[in-house]
Structures are given as C-alpha cells and as structure tokens.
Short mmCIF file of C-alpha atoms and ligand atoms in Angstrom, two decimals:
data_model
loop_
_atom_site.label_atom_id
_atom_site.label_comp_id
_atom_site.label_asym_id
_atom_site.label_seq_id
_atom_site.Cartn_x
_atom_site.Cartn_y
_atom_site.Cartn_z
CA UNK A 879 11.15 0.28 69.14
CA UNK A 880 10.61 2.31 66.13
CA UNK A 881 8.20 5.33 67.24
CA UNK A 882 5.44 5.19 64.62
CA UNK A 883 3.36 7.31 66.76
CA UNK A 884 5.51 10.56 65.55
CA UNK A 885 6.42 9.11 62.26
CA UNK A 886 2.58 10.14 60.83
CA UNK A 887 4.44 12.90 59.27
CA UNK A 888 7.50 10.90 57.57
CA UNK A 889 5.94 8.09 56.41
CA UNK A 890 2.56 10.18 54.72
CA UNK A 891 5.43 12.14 52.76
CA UNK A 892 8.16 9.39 52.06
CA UNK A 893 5.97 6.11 52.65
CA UNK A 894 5.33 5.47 48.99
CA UNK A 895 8.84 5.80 47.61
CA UNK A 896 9.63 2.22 48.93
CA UNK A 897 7.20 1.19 46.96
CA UNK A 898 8.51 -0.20 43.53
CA UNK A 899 6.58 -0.31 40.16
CA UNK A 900 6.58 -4.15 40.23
CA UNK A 901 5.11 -4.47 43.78
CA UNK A 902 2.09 -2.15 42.55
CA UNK A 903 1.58 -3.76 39.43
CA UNK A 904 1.37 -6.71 41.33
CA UNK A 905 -1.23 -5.06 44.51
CA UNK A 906 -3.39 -4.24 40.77
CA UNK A 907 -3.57 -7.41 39.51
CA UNK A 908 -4.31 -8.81 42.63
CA UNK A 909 -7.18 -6.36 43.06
CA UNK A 910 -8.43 -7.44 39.53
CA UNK A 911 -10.11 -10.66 41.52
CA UNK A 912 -12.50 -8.10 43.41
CA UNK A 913 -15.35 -6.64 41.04
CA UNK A 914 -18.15 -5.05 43.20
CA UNK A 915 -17.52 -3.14 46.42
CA UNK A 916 -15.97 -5.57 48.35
CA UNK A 917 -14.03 -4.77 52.00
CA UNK A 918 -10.68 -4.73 52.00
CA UNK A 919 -8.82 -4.15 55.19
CA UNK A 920 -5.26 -2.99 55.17
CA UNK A 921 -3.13 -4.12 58.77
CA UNK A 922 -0.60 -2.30 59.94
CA UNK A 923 -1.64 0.44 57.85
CA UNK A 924 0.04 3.51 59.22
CA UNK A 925 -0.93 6.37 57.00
CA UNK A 926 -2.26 4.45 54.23
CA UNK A 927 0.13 4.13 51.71
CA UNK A 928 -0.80 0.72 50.78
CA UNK A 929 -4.24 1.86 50.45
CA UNK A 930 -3.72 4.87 48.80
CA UNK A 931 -2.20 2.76 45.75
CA UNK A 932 -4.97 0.33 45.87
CA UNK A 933 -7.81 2.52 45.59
CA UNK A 934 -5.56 3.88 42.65
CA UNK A 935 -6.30 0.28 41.14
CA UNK A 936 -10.11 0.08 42.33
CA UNK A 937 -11.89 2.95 44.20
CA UNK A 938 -15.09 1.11 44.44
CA UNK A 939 -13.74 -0.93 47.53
CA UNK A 940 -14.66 0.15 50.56
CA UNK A 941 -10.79 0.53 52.52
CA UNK A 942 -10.82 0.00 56.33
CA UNK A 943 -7.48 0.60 57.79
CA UNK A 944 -6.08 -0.67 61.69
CA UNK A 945 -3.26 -0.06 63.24
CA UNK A 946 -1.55 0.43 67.15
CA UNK A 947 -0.26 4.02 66.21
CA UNK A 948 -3.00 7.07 66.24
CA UNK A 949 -0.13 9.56 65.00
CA UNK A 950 0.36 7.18 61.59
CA UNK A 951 -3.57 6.85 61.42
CA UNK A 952 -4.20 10.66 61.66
CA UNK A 953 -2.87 10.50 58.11
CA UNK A 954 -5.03 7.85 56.40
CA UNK A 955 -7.15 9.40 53.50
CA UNK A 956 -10.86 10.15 54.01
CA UNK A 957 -12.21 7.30 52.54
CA UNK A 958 -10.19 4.94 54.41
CA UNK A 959 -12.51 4.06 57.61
CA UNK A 960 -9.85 3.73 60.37
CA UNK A 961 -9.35 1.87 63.65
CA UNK A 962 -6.71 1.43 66.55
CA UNK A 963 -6.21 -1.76 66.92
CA UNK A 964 -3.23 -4.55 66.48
CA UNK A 965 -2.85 -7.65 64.55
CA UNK A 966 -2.80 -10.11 66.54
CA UNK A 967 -6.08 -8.85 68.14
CA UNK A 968 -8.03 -7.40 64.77
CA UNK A 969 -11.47 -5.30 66.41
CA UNK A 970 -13.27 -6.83 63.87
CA UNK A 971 -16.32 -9.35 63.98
CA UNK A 972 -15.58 -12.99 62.04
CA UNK A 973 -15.89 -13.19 58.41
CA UNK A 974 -16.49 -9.43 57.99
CA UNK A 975 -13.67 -8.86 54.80
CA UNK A 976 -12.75 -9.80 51.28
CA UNK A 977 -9.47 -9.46 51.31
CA UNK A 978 -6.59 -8.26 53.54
CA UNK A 979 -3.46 -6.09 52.78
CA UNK A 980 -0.45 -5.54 54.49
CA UNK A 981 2.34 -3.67 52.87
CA UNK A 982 5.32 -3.46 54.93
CA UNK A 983 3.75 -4.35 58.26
CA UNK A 984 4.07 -8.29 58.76
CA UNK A 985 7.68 -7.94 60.10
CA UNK A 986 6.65 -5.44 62.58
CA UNK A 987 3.69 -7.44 64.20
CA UNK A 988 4.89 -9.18 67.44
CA UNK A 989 2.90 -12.39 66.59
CA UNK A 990 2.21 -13.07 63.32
CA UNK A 991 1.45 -16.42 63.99
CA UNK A 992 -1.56 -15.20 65.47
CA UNK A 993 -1.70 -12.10 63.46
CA UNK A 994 -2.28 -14.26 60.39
CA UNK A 995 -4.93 -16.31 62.65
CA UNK A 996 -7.20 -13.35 63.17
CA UNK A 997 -7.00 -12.36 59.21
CA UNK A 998 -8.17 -15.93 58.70
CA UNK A 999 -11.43 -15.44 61.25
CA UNK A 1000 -12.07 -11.88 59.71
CA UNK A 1001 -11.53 -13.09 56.35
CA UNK A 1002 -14.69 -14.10 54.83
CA UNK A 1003 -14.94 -17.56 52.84
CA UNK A 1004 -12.43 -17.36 49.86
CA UNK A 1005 -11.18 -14.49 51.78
CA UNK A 1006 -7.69 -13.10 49.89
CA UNK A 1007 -4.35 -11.56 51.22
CA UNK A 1008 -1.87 -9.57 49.70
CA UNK A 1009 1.79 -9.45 51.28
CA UNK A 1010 4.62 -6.90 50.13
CA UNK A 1011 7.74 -7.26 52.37
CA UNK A 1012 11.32 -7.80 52.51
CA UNK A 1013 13.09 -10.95 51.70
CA UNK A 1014 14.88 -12.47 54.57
CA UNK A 1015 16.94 -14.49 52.06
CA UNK A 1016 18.82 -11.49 50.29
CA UNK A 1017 21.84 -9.20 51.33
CA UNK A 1018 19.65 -6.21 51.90
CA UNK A 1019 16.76 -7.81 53.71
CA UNK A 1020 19.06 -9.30 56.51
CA UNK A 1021 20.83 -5.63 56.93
CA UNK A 1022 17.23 -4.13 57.58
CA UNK A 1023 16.50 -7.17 59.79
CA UNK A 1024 19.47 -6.94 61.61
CA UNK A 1025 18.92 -2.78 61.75
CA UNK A 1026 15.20 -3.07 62.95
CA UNK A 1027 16.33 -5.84 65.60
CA UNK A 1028 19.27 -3.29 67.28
CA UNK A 1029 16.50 -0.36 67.75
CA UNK A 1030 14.04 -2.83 69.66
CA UNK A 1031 12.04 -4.51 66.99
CA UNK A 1032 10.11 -7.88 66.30
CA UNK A 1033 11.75 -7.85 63.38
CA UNK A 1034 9.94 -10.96 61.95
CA UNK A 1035 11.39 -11.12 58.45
CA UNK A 1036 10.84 -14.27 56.16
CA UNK A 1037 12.29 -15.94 53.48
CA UNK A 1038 9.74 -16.50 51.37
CA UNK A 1039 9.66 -20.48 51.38
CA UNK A 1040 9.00 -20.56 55.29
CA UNK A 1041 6.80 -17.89 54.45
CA UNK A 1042 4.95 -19.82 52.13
CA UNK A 1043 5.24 -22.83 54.75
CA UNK A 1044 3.14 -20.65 57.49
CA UNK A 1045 0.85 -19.00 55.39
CA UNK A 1046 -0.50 -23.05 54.21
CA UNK A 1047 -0.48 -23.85 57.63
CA UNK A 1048 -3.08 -21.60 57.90
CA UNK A 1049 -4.81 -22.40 55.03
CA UNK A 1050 -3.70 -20.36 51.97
CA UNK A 1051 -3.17 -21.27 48.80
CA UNK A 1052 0.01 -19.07 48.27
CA UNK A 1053 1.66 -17.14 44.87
CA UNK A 1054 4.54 -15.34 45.77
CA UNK A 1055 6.66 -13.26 43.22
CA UNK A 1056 10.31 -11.89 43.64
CA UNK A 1057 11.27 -8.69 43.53
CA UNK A 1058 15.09 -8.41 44.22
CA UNK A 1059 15.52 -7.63 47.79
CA UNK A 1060 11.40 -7.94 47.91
CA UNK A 1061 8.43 -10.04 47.86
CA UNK A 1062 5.00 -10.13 47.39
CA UNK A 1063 2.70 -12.27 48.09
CA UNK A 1064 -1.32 -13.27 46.41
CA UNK A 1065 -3.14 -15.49 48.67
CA UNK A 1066 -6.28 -17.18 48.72
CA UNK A 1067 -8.35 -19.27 51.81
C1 SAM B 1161 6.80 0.42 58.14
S1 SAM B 1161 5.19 0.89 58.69
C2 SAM B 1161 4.24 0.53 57.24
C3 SAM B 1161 2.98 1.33 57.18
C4 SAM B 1161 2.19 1.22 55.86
N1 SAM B 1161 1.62 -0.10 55.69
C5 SAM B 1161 3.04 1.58 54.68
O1 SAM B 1161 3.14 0.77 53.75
O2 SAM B 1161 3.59 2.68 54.69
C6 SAM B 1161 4.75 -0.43 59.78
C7 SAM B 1161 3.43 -0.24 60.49
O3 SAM B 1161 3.13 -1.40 61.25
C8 SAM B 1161 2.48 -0.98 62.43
N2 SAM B 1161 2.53 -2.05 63.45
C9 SAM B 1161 3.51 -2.31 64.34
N3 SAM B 1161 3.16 -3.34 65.13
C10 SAM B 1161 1.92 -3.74 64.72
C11 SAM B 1161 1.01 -4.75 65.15
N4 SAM B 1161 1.32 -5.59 66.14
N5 SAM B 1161 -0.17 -4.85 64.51
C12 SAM B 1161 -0.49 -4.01 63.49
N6 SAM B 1161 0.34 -3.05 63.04
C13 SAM B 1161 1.53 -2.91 63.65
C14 SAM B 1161 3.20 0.29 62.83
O4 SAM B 1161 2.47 1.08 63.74
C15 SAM B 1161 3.41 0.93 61.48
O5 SAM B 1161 2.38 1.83 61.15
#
C-alpha cells in the first residue's frame, strides 16, 4: 500500500504539478454550473489539491474534504472543513452536497462500486461529480496501474467507456473529455 499517512508533506508540495492546464480548465467550467454557495465535497482529498484549484475557480463554495489518511488531511487549507472518513462509507447524512470532486482518488478507493453509491445518497437532487484520473486505455495509464498494483494497491483504473458504463448505472448523465494519458469526467444525477 502506498503510505499516504506520511505523504502529507509530498503531496501538499508536489500534488498540483500532476495537474495539467486542460484538467483545470475543465474542474472551472464545471464549477461554472454552481452560482451561490453551494457544498462541494472533495473524496479522497488528501491535502487538498483538488480543492485548492477549485476555490481558485469559485471561493464562495463552501469545500468539505474526507479522506482515510490524517497525515494528508493535516494539510488541507483552512477553509476546507475536513473529515476522516472513506469512500465507500462517506460520514455524511443523505442529500447533504451539490456536487462531488475527486481528483486522483477513484483508483485508490477499494470499492468504488460502492464508493460511487454513497456520492449518489450524499448527493443532493441534480447532485454533480467531477472525475480527473488516469486512462486505463493508454500506454502510460497501464504502467501506473501496473506500478500501483506491485506496491499493494486497488489500483482500480478505467478506461473511460466502462467508466462511463458504471457511472449510468448509477444514474449519471456522463461528459467525459480526453486528455492524453488522462481523463476527466462532468457528471450530473
Ligand atoms: C493520489 S492521492 C490524491 C489526493 C488529492 N485528491 C490530490 O489530488 O492530490 C489519493 C488519495 O486517496 C485517498 N484514499 C485511498 N483510499 C481511499 C478510500 N477508500 N476512500 C477515500 N480516499 C481514499 C488516499 O488517502 C490519498 O489521499
């Protein structure tokens, strides 16, 4: 497994350069939908980064941020309101979110089959989720599958028609754009 617990310090510093232009420009147009001071909650957050370019895009959101590792957590900015907690068992109440983010996070979850059935009950009604991973279907996204696999991960890497496949299966109407060896992903219940 990959220790996130003592990676707080590594990923606050180095988190956002795996983060291309594209993939943000995408997180603020997706963004654009919410236009009051909606909740957004970011899974698998770690330190934040996906937050920390989102409330670049929109600071009047209120950001909520969960995730299993305390020492990634420790790093989230101060307006991020954070909690322990995993994906596939959110410690949220039902319908309590507008939208959901998860920025290189789904592969890791153990479940996300059920993962993406509690964002459904803690999204609210036209609820929205924003995906930015790595494509199972290119060169480079199999090497960091297989890579993430050999030190003990989930490694739960799509291509991004199954992806689209589950995600309807659970009720979203899916967009998802290409970015070489990336996705993302704009999703509405
Ligand atoms: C590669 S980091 C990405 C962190 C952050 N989203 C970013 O963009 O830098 C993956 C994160 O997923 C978290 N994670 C692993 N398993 C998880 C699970 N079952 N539920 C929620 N988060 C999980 C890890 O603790 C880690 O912080």
């Amino acid at each position: 497994m990959i220790p996130f617990n003592y990676l707080g310090y590594f990923f606050k510093h180095f988190g956002s350069v795996i983060y291309p232009k594209e993939v943000l420009d995408e997180l603020c147009i997706f963004l654009e939908q919410l236009k009051g001071e909606e909740s957004v909650l970011d899974v698998g957050a770690g330190t934040g980064v996906m937050s920390e370019f989102a409330h670049r895009c929109n600071s009047n959101l209120k950001y909520v941020a969960v995730d299993p590792a305390e020492g990634m957590l420790k790093y989230a900015p101060n307006y991020a309101q954070v909690h322990v907690g995993m994906a596939e068992a959110l410690p949220f109440e039902d319908d309590n979110f507008e939208a959901v983010l998860m920025g290189e996070s789904l592969h890791h979850f153990n479940d996300p089959d059920v993962a993406m059935k509690e964002v459904v009950r803690v999204l609210k009604k036209d609820g929205k989720l924003f995906i930015y991973d790595f494509d199972f279907g290119t060169f480079r996204g199999k090497a960091i599958c297989t890579m993430e696999k050999l030190l003990g991960e989930p490694g739960h890497f799509y291509e991004v028609d199954a992806l689209k496949k589950m995600l309807e299966s659970h009720g979203f109407k899916v967009e998802i754009s290409k970015h070489k060896w990336r996705y993302t992903v704009s999703a509405s219940l």
